[in-house]
Short mmCIF file of C-alpha atoms and ligand atoms in Angstrom, two decimals:
data_model
loop_
_atom_site.label_atom_id
_atom_site.label_comp_id
_atom_site.label_asym_id
_atom_site.label_seq_id
_atom_site.Cartn_x
_atom_site.Cartn_y
_atom_site.Cartn_z
CA MET A 1 -0.03 0.26 0.05
CA PRO A 2 1.40 3.06 -1.05
CA ARG A 3 1.24 5.96 1.90
CA HIS A 4 0.23 9.53 1.22
CA PHE A 5 1.57 12.87 2.71
CA ASP A 6 1.18 16.53 1.14
CA ALA A 7 4.59 16.58 0.57
CA LEU A 8 7.75 14.38 0.15
CA ILE A 9 11.80 15.61 1.06
CA LEU A 10 14.25 13.42 -0.58
CA GLY A 11 17.21 14.33 1.98
CA ALA A 12 17.16 15.17 6.00
CA GLY A 13 20.06 17.54 5.94
CA ALA A 14 20.25 21.12 6.61
CA ALA A 15 17.45 21.70 3.51
CA GLY A 16 15.40 18.98 4.28
CA LEU A 17 14.82 19.26 7.47
CA PHE A 18 14.02 23.12 7.32
CA CYS A 19 11.56 23.03 4.60
CA ALA A 20 9.63 19.76 6.54
CA ILE A 21 9.43 22.17 9.89
CA GLU A 22 8.37 25.49 7.57
CA ALA A 23 5.91 23.25 5.83
CA GLY A 24 4.84 21.03 9.07
CA LYS A 25 4.19 23.81 10.44
CA ARG A 26 1.49 25.45 8.28
CA GLY A 27 -0.15 21.83 8.54
CA ARG A 28 1.07 19.58 5.76
CA ARG A 29 1.44 16.29 6.05
CA VAL A 30 5.38 16.09 5.38
CA ALA A 31 7.77 12.83 4.92
CA ILE A 32 11.73 13.30 4.48
CA LEU A 33 13.30 10.49 3.40
CA GLU A 34 17.01 9.91 4.04
CA ARG A 35 19.29 8.08 2.25
CA ALA A 36 21.59 7.34 5.98
CA GLU A 37 21.03 5.84 8.83
CA ARG A 38 20.92 9.39 10.58
CA ILE A 39 20.14 12.66 9.84
CA GLY A 40 21.97 15.96 9.23
CA LYS A 41 25.39 14.05 9.54
CA LYS A 42 26.77 17.11 7.64
CA ILE A 43 25.73 19.49 10.04
CA LEU A 44 27.43 17.62 12.47
CA ILE A 45 30.57 17.74 11.50
CA SER A 46 30.61 21.49 10.32
CA GLY A 47 32.16 24.20 11.54
CA GLY A 48 34.33 21.78 13.73
CA GLY A 49 31.76 20.37 15.50
CA ARG A 50 30.28 23.54 16.27
CA CYS A 51 28.33 24.21 13.26
CA ASN A 52 28.91 27.81 11.84
CA PHE A 53 24.97 27.85 11.51
CA THR A 54 24.85 31.61 9.48
CA ASN A 55 26.20 34.51 9.24
CA ILE A 56 25.12 38.25 10.33
CA HIS A 57 26.47 39.82 7.30
CA CYS A 58 24.90 38.00 5.09
CA THR A 59 23.80 40.05 1.97
CA PRO A 60 23.55 38.29 -1.89
CA ASP A 61 26.87 39.66 -2.33
CA ASN A 62 28.11 35.74 -0.56
CA PHE A 63 26.91 33.78 -2.92
CA LEU A 64 28.35 32.64 -6.60
CA SER A 65 25.49 31.43 -9.09
CA ALA A 66 24.84 31.57 -12.94
CA ASP A 67 22.36 34.14 -11.59
CA PRO A 68 23.09 36.61 -9.37
CA HIS A 69 20.09 37.70 -8.63
CA PHE A 70 18.34 34.60 -7.75
CA ALA A 71 19.20 34.23 -4.31
CA LYS A 72 17.70 38.04 -3.00
CA SER A 73 14.11 36.75 -2.38
CA ALA A 74 14.44 34.00 -0.22
CA LEU A 75 17.68 35.38 1.71
CA ALA A 76 15.30 38.39 2.52
CA ARG A 77 12.33 36.67 3.38
CA TYR A 78 14.08 34.35 5.77
CA THR A 79 17.64 36.52 7.66
CA PRO A 80 20.11 35.55 9.61
CA ALA A 81 17.61 37.57 12.51
CA ASP A 82 15.35 35.06 12.21
CA PHE A 83 17.13 31.76 12.19
CA ILE A 84 18.99 33.08 15.32
CA ALA A 85 15.96 34.19 17.27
CA LEU A 86 14.97 30.09 16.43
CA VAL A 87 18.40 29.05 18.11
CA GLN A 88 17.94 31.43 21.01
CA SER A 89 14.62 30.10 21.52
CA HIS A 90 15.83 27.11 21.87
CA ARG A 91 18.23 28.07 24.37
CA ILE A 92 21.21 27.25 22.68
CA PRO A 93 24.16 29.69 23.41
CA PHE A 94 26.35 30.73 20.62
CA HIS A 95 28.99 33.76 19.60
CA GLU A 96 30.46 35.11 17.20
CA LYS A 97 33.87 33.79 16.19
CA MET A 98 35.17 36.55 13.49
CA LEU A 99 33.42 38.65 10.55
CA GLY A 100 30.00 38.01 11.54
CA GLN A 101 30.24 33.69 11.97
CA LEU A 102 27.98 32.67 14.09
CA PHE A 103 29.12 29.57 15.69
CA CYS A 104 27.37 26.98 18.68
CA ASP A 105 29.53 27.34 22.06
CA ARG A 106 29.12 23.51 23.27
CA SER A 107 28.55 21.52 19.54
CA ALA A 108 26.58 21.31 16.70
CA ALA A 109 24.57 18.43 18.00
CA GLU A 110 22.63 21.54 19.38
CA ILE A 111 21.39 22.63 16.02
CA THR A 112 20.44 18.89 14.54
CA GLY A 113 18.64 18.20 18.20
CA MET A 114 16.81 21.86 17.68
CA LEU A 115 15.54 20.48 14.06
CA GLU A 116 14.79 17.07 15.55
CA GLU A 117 12.26 18.93 18.25
CA GLU A 118 10.84 21.37 15.50
CA CYS A 119 10.42 18.57 12.88
CA ARG A 120 8.81 16.58 15.72
CA ALA A 121 6.28 19.43 16.95
CA ALA A 122 5.21 20.04 13.59
CA GLN A 123 4.67 15.72 12.97
CA VAL A 124 6.92 15.71 10.41
CA GLN A 125 7.53 11.86 9.36
CA ILE A 126 11.62 11.04 9.16
CA PHE A 127 12.74 7.83 7.00
CA CYS A 128 16.24 7.11 7.90
CA ASN A 129 17.63 4.09 6.17
CA THR A 130 15.85 4.98 2.99
CA LYS A 131 17.28 4.02 -0.70
CA ILE A 132 14.83 5.54 -3.34
CA ARG A 133 14.90 3.08 -6.32
CA LYS A 134 12.91 5.13 -8.48
CA VAL A 135 10.91 8.77 -8.80
CA SER A 136 8.15 9.22 -11.29
CA ARG A 137 5.37 11.22 -11.59
CA ALA A 138 1.31 10.10 -12.90
CA GLY A 139 -0.59 12.96 -11.36
CA GLU A 140 1.12 13.02 -8.43
CA PHE A 141 4.73 12.08 -7.04
CA ILE A 142 5.65 8.82 -6.53
CA VAL A 143 8.71 7.35 -4.56
CA GLU A 144 9.53 4.30 -5.08
CA THR A 145 12.07 2.91 -2.20
CA GLU A 146 13.55 -0.34 -1.09
CA GLU A 147 10.76 -1.20 1.32
CA GLN A 148 7.70 0.79 0.64
CA GLU A 149 5.92 3.59 -1.89
CA PHE A 150 5.75 7.19 -0.87
CA ARG A 151 2.83 9.64 -3.02
CA ALA A 152 2.69 13.05 -3.07
CA PRO A 153 1.60 15.90 -5.18
CA ALA A 154 4.69 17.66 -4.34
CA LEU A 155 8.03 16.81 -4.01
CA VAL A 156 11.34 18.61 -2.88
CA VAL A 157 14.69 17.58 -3.45
CA ALA A 158 16.94 18.67 -0.82
CA THR A 159 19.47 15.97 -1.33
CA GLY A 160 22.71 18.11 -0.95
CA GLY A 161 25.75 18.21 -3.45
CA LEU A 162 28.91 16.35 -3.91
CA SER A 163 31.17 16.88 -1.49
CA ILE A 164 32.24 14.77 1.37
CA PRO A 165 31.50 11.41 -1.06
CA LYS A 166 32.71 9.02 2.09
CA MET A 167 29.39 10.57 3.83
CA GLY A 168 27.38 9.44 1.37
CA ALA A 169 27.04 12.19 -1.12
CA THR A 170 25.13 10.93 -4.47
CA SER A 171 24.35 12.46 -7.38
CA CYS A 172 20.58 12.00 -7.14
CA GLY A 173 19.56 15.54 -7.46
CA TYR A 174 21.03 16.64 -10.78
CA ASP A 175 19.81 13.10 -11.26
CA LEU A 176 16.49 13.86 -10.94
CA ALA A 177 16.19 17.36 -12.34
CA ARG A 178 17.98 15.95 -15.66
CA GLN A 179 14.48 13.19 -15.44
CA PHE A 180 12.65 15.80 -15.49
CA GLY A 181 13.84 17.91 -17.78
CA LEU A 182 15.62 20.58 -15.97
CA LYS A 183 18.79 21.92 -16.68
CA ILE A 184 21.89 21.95 -14.83
CA VAL A 185 25.02 24.20 -14.09
CA SER A 186 27.95 21.65 -13.83
CA PRO A 187 28.65 21.15 -10.57
CA ARG A 188 32.53 21.89 -9.24
CA PRO A 189 34.09 21.23 -6.27
CA ALA A 190 34.34 24.66 -4.45
CA LEU A 191 35.73 26.20 -1.08
CA VAL A 192 38.54 23.30 -1.75
CA PRO A 193 41.98 23.53 -1.16
CA LEU A 194 44.28 24.42 -4.26
CA VAL A 195 46.89 21.58 -5.21
CA PHE A 196 50.59 23.31 -6.80
CA HIS A 197 51.71 21.99 -9.89
CA ALA A 198 54.93 19.97 -9.97
CA GLY A 199 57.49 23.01 -9.86
CA ASP A 200 55.65 24.72 -7.33
CA CYS A 201 55.19 21.43 -5.21
CA LYS A 202 59.31 20.98 -5.11
CA ARG A 203 59.87 24.71 -3.99
CA TYR A 204 57.11 25.26 -1.74
CA SER A 205 55.66 21.93 -0.33
CA GLU A 206 58.46 21.92 2.25
CA LEU A 207 56.33 25.39 4.01
CA ALA A 208 53.62 22.84 4.76
CA GLY A 209 51.95 24.12 8.25
CA VAL A 210 53.10 27.76 7.59
CA SER A 211 50.33 30.38 7.91
CA VAL A 212 49.83 33.94 6.46
CA GLU A 213 47.68 36.67 6.42
CA VAL A 214 46.72 37.70 2.29
CA ILE A 215 44.47 38.72 -0.08
CA ALA A 216 43.93 35.89 -2.78
CA SER A 217 42.32 37.29 -5.75
CA PHE A 218 40.76 35.80 -9.28
CA GLY A 219 39.88 38.53 -11.48
CA LYS A 220 38.18 40.31 -8.88
CA GLU A 221 37.07 38.96 -6.51
CA LYS A 222 39.44 39.11 -3.53
CA PHE A 223 39.36 38.11 0.22
CA ARG A 224 41.40 38.66 3.06
CA GLU A 225 42.45 36.06 5.12
CA ASN A 226 44.63 33.30 6.36
CA MET A 227 46.70 31.09 3.54
CA LEU A 228 47.99 27.54 4.78
CA PHE A 229 50.72 26.04 3.17
CA THR A 230 49.84 22.20 3.10
CA HIS A 231 51.93 19.33 1.54
CA ARG A 232 50.35 19.62 -1.60
CA GLY A 233 49.21 22.97 -2.17
CA LEU A 234 47.48 26.13 -0.60
CA SER A 235 44.66 25.80 2.06
CA GLY A 236 43.32 27.86 4.30
CA PRO A 237 40.14 30.36 4.51
CA ALA A 238 41.53 32.81 1.65
CA ILE A 239 42.27 29.78 -0.84
CA LEU A 240 38.90 27.79 0.35
CA GLN A 241 37.10 31.07 -0.73
CA ILE A 242 39.09 31.90 -3.97
CA SER A 243 38.99 28.21 -5.14
CA SER A 244 35.15 28.99 -5.22
CA TYR A 245 35.98 31.41 -8.26
CA TRP A 246 39.21 29.88 -9.52
CA ARG A 247 38.83 28.64 -13.28
CA GLU A 248 41.22 26.01 -14.24
CA GLY A 249 44.17 26.61 -16.54
CA GLN A 250 44.52 30.11 -14.60
CA PRO A 251 46.51 31.69 -12.37
CA ILE A 252 45.55 33.19 -8.54
CA ARG A 253 46.91 36.04 -7.01
CA ILE A 254 48.51 36.37 -3.78
CA ASP A 255 49.28 39.38 -2.16
CA LEU A 256 51.87 39.04 0.93
CA ALA A 257 52.01 41.94 1.90
CA PRO A 258 48.64 43.43 2.04
CA GLY A 259 48.85 47.23 2.80
CA LEU A 260 52.57 47.39 2.59
CA ASP A 261 55.26 48.81 1.26
CA ALA A 262 57.55 45.76 1.64
CA THR A 263 60.59 46.93 -0.59
CA ALA A 264 60.89 50.04 1.20
CA PRO A 265 63.47 49.06 3.82
CA VAL A 266 65.68 47.42 1.27
CA ARG A 267 65.26 51.01 -1.03
CA GLU A 268 66.52 52.34 2.06
CA ALA A 269 68.82 50.29 3.48
CA LYS A 270 73.02 51.22 3.39
CA THR A 271 73.64 48.75 1.46
CA ARG A 272 70.47 47.15 -0.93
CA SER A 273 71.47 43.00 -1.04
CA GLU A 274 69.79 39.97 -0.39
CA ALA A 275 70.54 40.00 3.09
CA ALA A 276 68.81 43.39 3.63
CA ALA A 277 65.83 41.91 1.70
CA ARG A 278 65.31 39.22 4.02
CA ALA A 279 65.86 41.17 6.95
CA ALA A 280 62.56 43.16 5.78
CA PHE A 281 60.59 40.48 4.56
CA GLN A 282 60.69 38.22 7.74
CA LYS A 283 59.65 41.21 9.37
CA PHE A 284 55.69 40.58 7.67
CA LEU A 285 55.78 37.44 6.70
CA PRO A 286 56.75 34.07 9.10
CA LYS A 287 60.82 33.54 8.82
CA ARG A 288 60.35 29.84 6.62
CA LEU A 289 58.31 31.81 3.89
CA ALA A 290 60.11 34.75 3.18
CA THR A 291 63.51 32.62 3.26
CA ARG A 292 62.03 30.12 0.56
CA TRP A 293 60.21 32.95 -1.37
CA LEU A 294 62.95 34.70 -1.67
CA ASP A 295 64.86 32.42 -3.05
CA PHE A 296 62.88 32.10 -5.88
CA HIS A 297 62.21 35.82 -6.27
CA THR A 298 65.32 37.65 -5.47
CA PRO A 299 65.86 40.41 -8.42
CA ALA A 300 68.92 39.91 -10.71
CA SER A 301 70.04 43.76 -9.32
CA TRP A 302 68.79 46.51 -6.47
CA THR A 303 68.29 49.18 -8.79
CA ASN A 304 64.66 50.66 -8.54
CA PRO A 305 63.19 48.88 -10.78
CA ALA A 306 63.93 46.16 -9.96
CA LEU A 307 62.94 46.84 -6.72
CA ALA A 308 59.33 48.00 -8.07
CA ALA A 309 58.96 44.79 -10.11
CA LEU A 310 59.62 42.65 -6.97
CA GLU A 311 57.03 45.02 -5.13
CA GLU A 312 54.76 43.98 -7.75
CA GLN A 313 55.40 40.18 -7.34
CA VAL A 314 55.08 40.87 -3.48
CA HIS A 315 51.90 42.27 -4.07
CA GLY A 316 50.21 39.66 -6.66
CA TRP A 317 52.54 36.40 -6.61
CA PRO A 318 50.68 34.53 -9.35
CA ILE A 319 50.15 30.81 -8.50
CA ALA A 320 48.94 28.28 -11.02
CA PRO A 321 47.30 25.73 -9.41
CA ALA A 322 47.56 22.46 -11.19
CA GLY A 323 44.03 21.85 -9.64
CA THR A 324 42.02 21.11 -6.63
CA GLU A 325 41.82 18.34 -3.70
CA GLY A 326 38.56 17.66 -5.57
CA TYR A 327 34.48 16.76 -3.45
CA GLU A 328 37.06 14.62 -1.11
CA LYS A 329 38.19 17.46 0.76
CA ALA A 330 35.53 19.76 -0.61
CA GLU A 331 33.22 21.65 1.33
CA VAL A 332 30.66 22.56 -0.63
CA THR A 333 29.73 22.09 -4.77
CA ALA A 334 29.12 24.98 -6.61
CA GLY A 335 26.71 25.16 -9.74
CA GLY A 336 23.75 22.90 -9.65
CA VAL A 337 20.15 23.04 -10.82
CA ASP A 338 20.46 25.72 -13.31
CA THR A 339 18.36 29.30 -11.20
CA ARG A 340 16.49 30.08 -14.66
CA GLU A 341 14.62 26.71 -14.38
CA LEU A 342 13.25 27.74 -10.66
CA SER A 343 10.67 30.33 -9.31
CA SER A 344 13.16 32.37 -7.13
CA LYS A 345 9.73 33.14 -4.62
CA THR A 346 8.92 29.44 -4.18
CA MET A 347 11.94 27.24 -5.48
CA GLU A 348 9.48 25.34 -7.25
CA SER A 349 10.38 24.03 -11.06
CA ARG A 350 8.70 25.99 -13.66
CA LYS A 351 8.35 23.44 -16.10
CA ILE A 352 7.09 20.57 -13.29
CA PRO A 353 4.44 21.80 -10.62
CA GLY A 354 5.08 20.73 -7.34
CA LEU A 355 8.85 19.69 -7.92
CA PHE A 356 11.14 21.91 -6.14
CA PHE A 357 14.81 22.15 -5.42
CA ILE A 358 16.38 23.64 -1.97
CA GLY A 359 20.03 23.66 -0.68
CA GLU A 360 23.29 23.29 -1.76
CA VAL A 361 21.69 21.19 -4.96
CA VAL A 362 20.57 24.51 -6.45
CA ASP A 363 23.43 26.64 -8.63
CA VAL A 364 23.86 28.72 -5.36
CA THR A 365 26.75 28.42 -3.50
CA GLY A 366 28.11 30.51 -0.87
CA HIS A 367 31.49 31.92 0.57
CA LEU A 368 33.09 30.56 3.79
CA GLY A 369 31.96 31.31 6.90
CA GLY A 370 28.29 30.18 7.59
CA PHE A 371 26.46 31.53 4.29
CA ASN A 372 25.90 28.06 3.03
CA PHE A 373 24.08 27.20 6.07
CA GLN A 374 21.69 30.71 5.76
CA TRP A 375 21.24 29.46 2.27
CA ALA A 376 19.93 26.18 3.05
CA TRP A 377 17.61 27.68 5.72
CA ALA A 378 16.01 30.19 3.03
CA SER A 379 15.53 28.20 0.13
CA ALA A 380 14.16 25.74 2.55
CA ALA A 381 11.82 28.28 4.27
CA ALA A 382 10.94 30.05 0.60
CA ALA A 383 9.72 26.20 -0.50
CA GLY A 384 8.66 25.51 2.83
CA ARG A 385 5.82 28.35 2.88
CA ALA A 386 4.57 27.41 -0.72
CA LEU A 387 4.17 23.51 -0.40
C1 LIG B 1 33.27 19.56 6.44
C2 LIG B 1 32.05 20.36 6.23
C3 LIG B 1 31.91 21.66 7.32
C4 LIG B 1 31.15 22.65 6.41
N1 LIG B 1 30.72 23.76 8.05
C5 LIG B 1 29.97 24.41 7.49
C6 LIG B 1 29.64 25.98 8.29
O1 LIG B 1 30.42 25.76 9.42
N2 LIG B 1 28.84 26.71 8.12
C7 LIG B 1 28.07 26.63 6.62
O2 LIG B 1 27.37 27.41 6.32
N3 LIG B 1 28.08 25.55 6.25
C8 LIG B 1 29.29 24.71 6.22
N4 LIG B 1 29.19 23.59 5.17
C9 LIG B 1 28.23 23.02 4.43
C10 LIG B 1 27.36 22.57 4.46
O3 LIG B 1 27.05 21.40 5.54
C11 LIG B 1 26.41 22.52 3.16
O4 LIG B 1 26.14 23.44 2.78
C12 LIG B 1 25.17 22.51 3.83
O5 LIG B 1 24.99 20.84 4.78
C13 LIG B 1 23.80 22.10 2.63
O6 LIG B 1 22.79 21.61 3.45
P1 LIG B 1 21.53 21.12 2.28
O7 LIG B 1 20.70 20.10 3.03
O8 LIG B 1 21.49 21.34 0.77
O9 LIG B 1 22.82 19.27 2.33
P2 LIG B 1 23.10 18.27 2.91
O10 LIG B 1 23.16 18.75 4.06
O11 LIG B 1 24.94 17.35 2.18
O12 LIG B 1 22.18 17.28 2.87
C14 LIG B 1 21.65 16.14 1.72
C15 LIG B 1 21.00 15.25 2.27
O13 LIG B 1 20.09 14.64 1.77
C16 LIG B 1 20.78 13.32 1.90
N5 LIG B 1 20.73 12.34 0.88
C17 LIG B 1 21.55 12.29 -0.19
N6 LIG B 1 21.22 11.61 -1.73
C18 LIG B 1 20.02 11.05 -1.11
C19 LIG B 1 18.95 9.75 -1.32
N7 LIG B 1 19.71 9.29 -3.14
N8 LIG B 1 18.37 9.38 -1.26
C20 LIG B 1 18.23 10.13 0.27
N9 LIG B 1 18.78 11.06 0.94
C21 LIG B 1 19.75 11.40 -0.19
C22 LIG B 1 22.16 13.16 2.59
O14 LIG B 1 22.33 12.13 3.04
C23 LIG B 1 22.02 14.41 3.18
O15 LIG B 1 21.70 13.99 4.91
C24 LIG B 1 30.33 22.31 5.66
C25 LIG B 1 30.43 21.55 5.08
C26 LIG B 1 31.56 20.29 5.01
C27 LIG B 1 31.36 18.98 4.43
#
């Protein structure tokens, strides 16, 4: 016997759970079908176990999408203040770490606990360990799982992206979009460490563990945050941020001395020399990095034009990565269901009434710092209010 609901939601991650709560509160009979053995697995590991659940400075500029206007409506109608109010109503203590990023004081499990409690109050039924075999549409949506059949006039796809496959990420959302004739913007790993080419790897891998504040840029996008050398390339917030914009074959640029006249002490030194340059660079860079970087960038002479060229290099060090660390290490997946296919007010497909896509599966990707969860909550609220 098929089980009938008003709405079926695929995926019990941030977006799926929140959408179910919004719809359930409005009296809809909602079922969430989740492949994993438990809900909200990514929430639990997020923010180093403390879940950076939103960002108080959230604006549409914090998101990448083929259509930069798409996210505006949902973000305006469900704001960080709305989510903060919910967290406060559950008496979950939190703090601002930096740059508007809000983290739980204790544990991300308090956010999943809160969502679970809200689901219970809204009488949402959650089916874990549920493997979907087939989705079809015959008047209503029919979801066949290994054990049973579910039917509803509305289907919400909240299956996330491809990041962290070992946690059970699947291409299910993209496959369903294609099945129903919706276009996809090619998915790619984002918020992901970058990998050096062999030459740079030889030059800089011994700096693994060194961290420094830089401005990482690609085109007109710039992020002033920390950069970390790894054994294979570059990571740290500045690199994760710029990785979302980086396109293969092109260099990113690193300003190793933001706002500084790095070569001034050399120009003014009694004797312009390599030793003077090292001493100057060690003032603003970790010693190992200053030494290694100058090993490969010491100018042939110490003339004013040569120092000007060095100054330029230090503010725009080009690095052409060989690639990224891939979905295994990517915090999110950029690309996804083409926003031109969806209503920005409700996240419903323009072609297939009753079919919704929310959260990371949509071509809206946030910067690092709580923006991806804010998109999950906001897109889920938009759909949940329309169910
Ligand atoms: C290590 C890590 C740390 C992060 N930290 C932060 C942070 O602190 N702040 C922030 O804003 N963002 C963070 N993110 C990003 C954030 O977790 C995601 O953007 C967010 O979880 C997306 O929510 P979602 O509900 O769209 O997808 P998900 O949370 O990925 O949920 C999708 C759900 O669908 C289920 N599913 C998949 N396929 C199927 C299927 N075929 N059938 C049924 N169910 C299926 C999955 O098991 C999963 O439960 C982090 C990501 C990672 C990987």
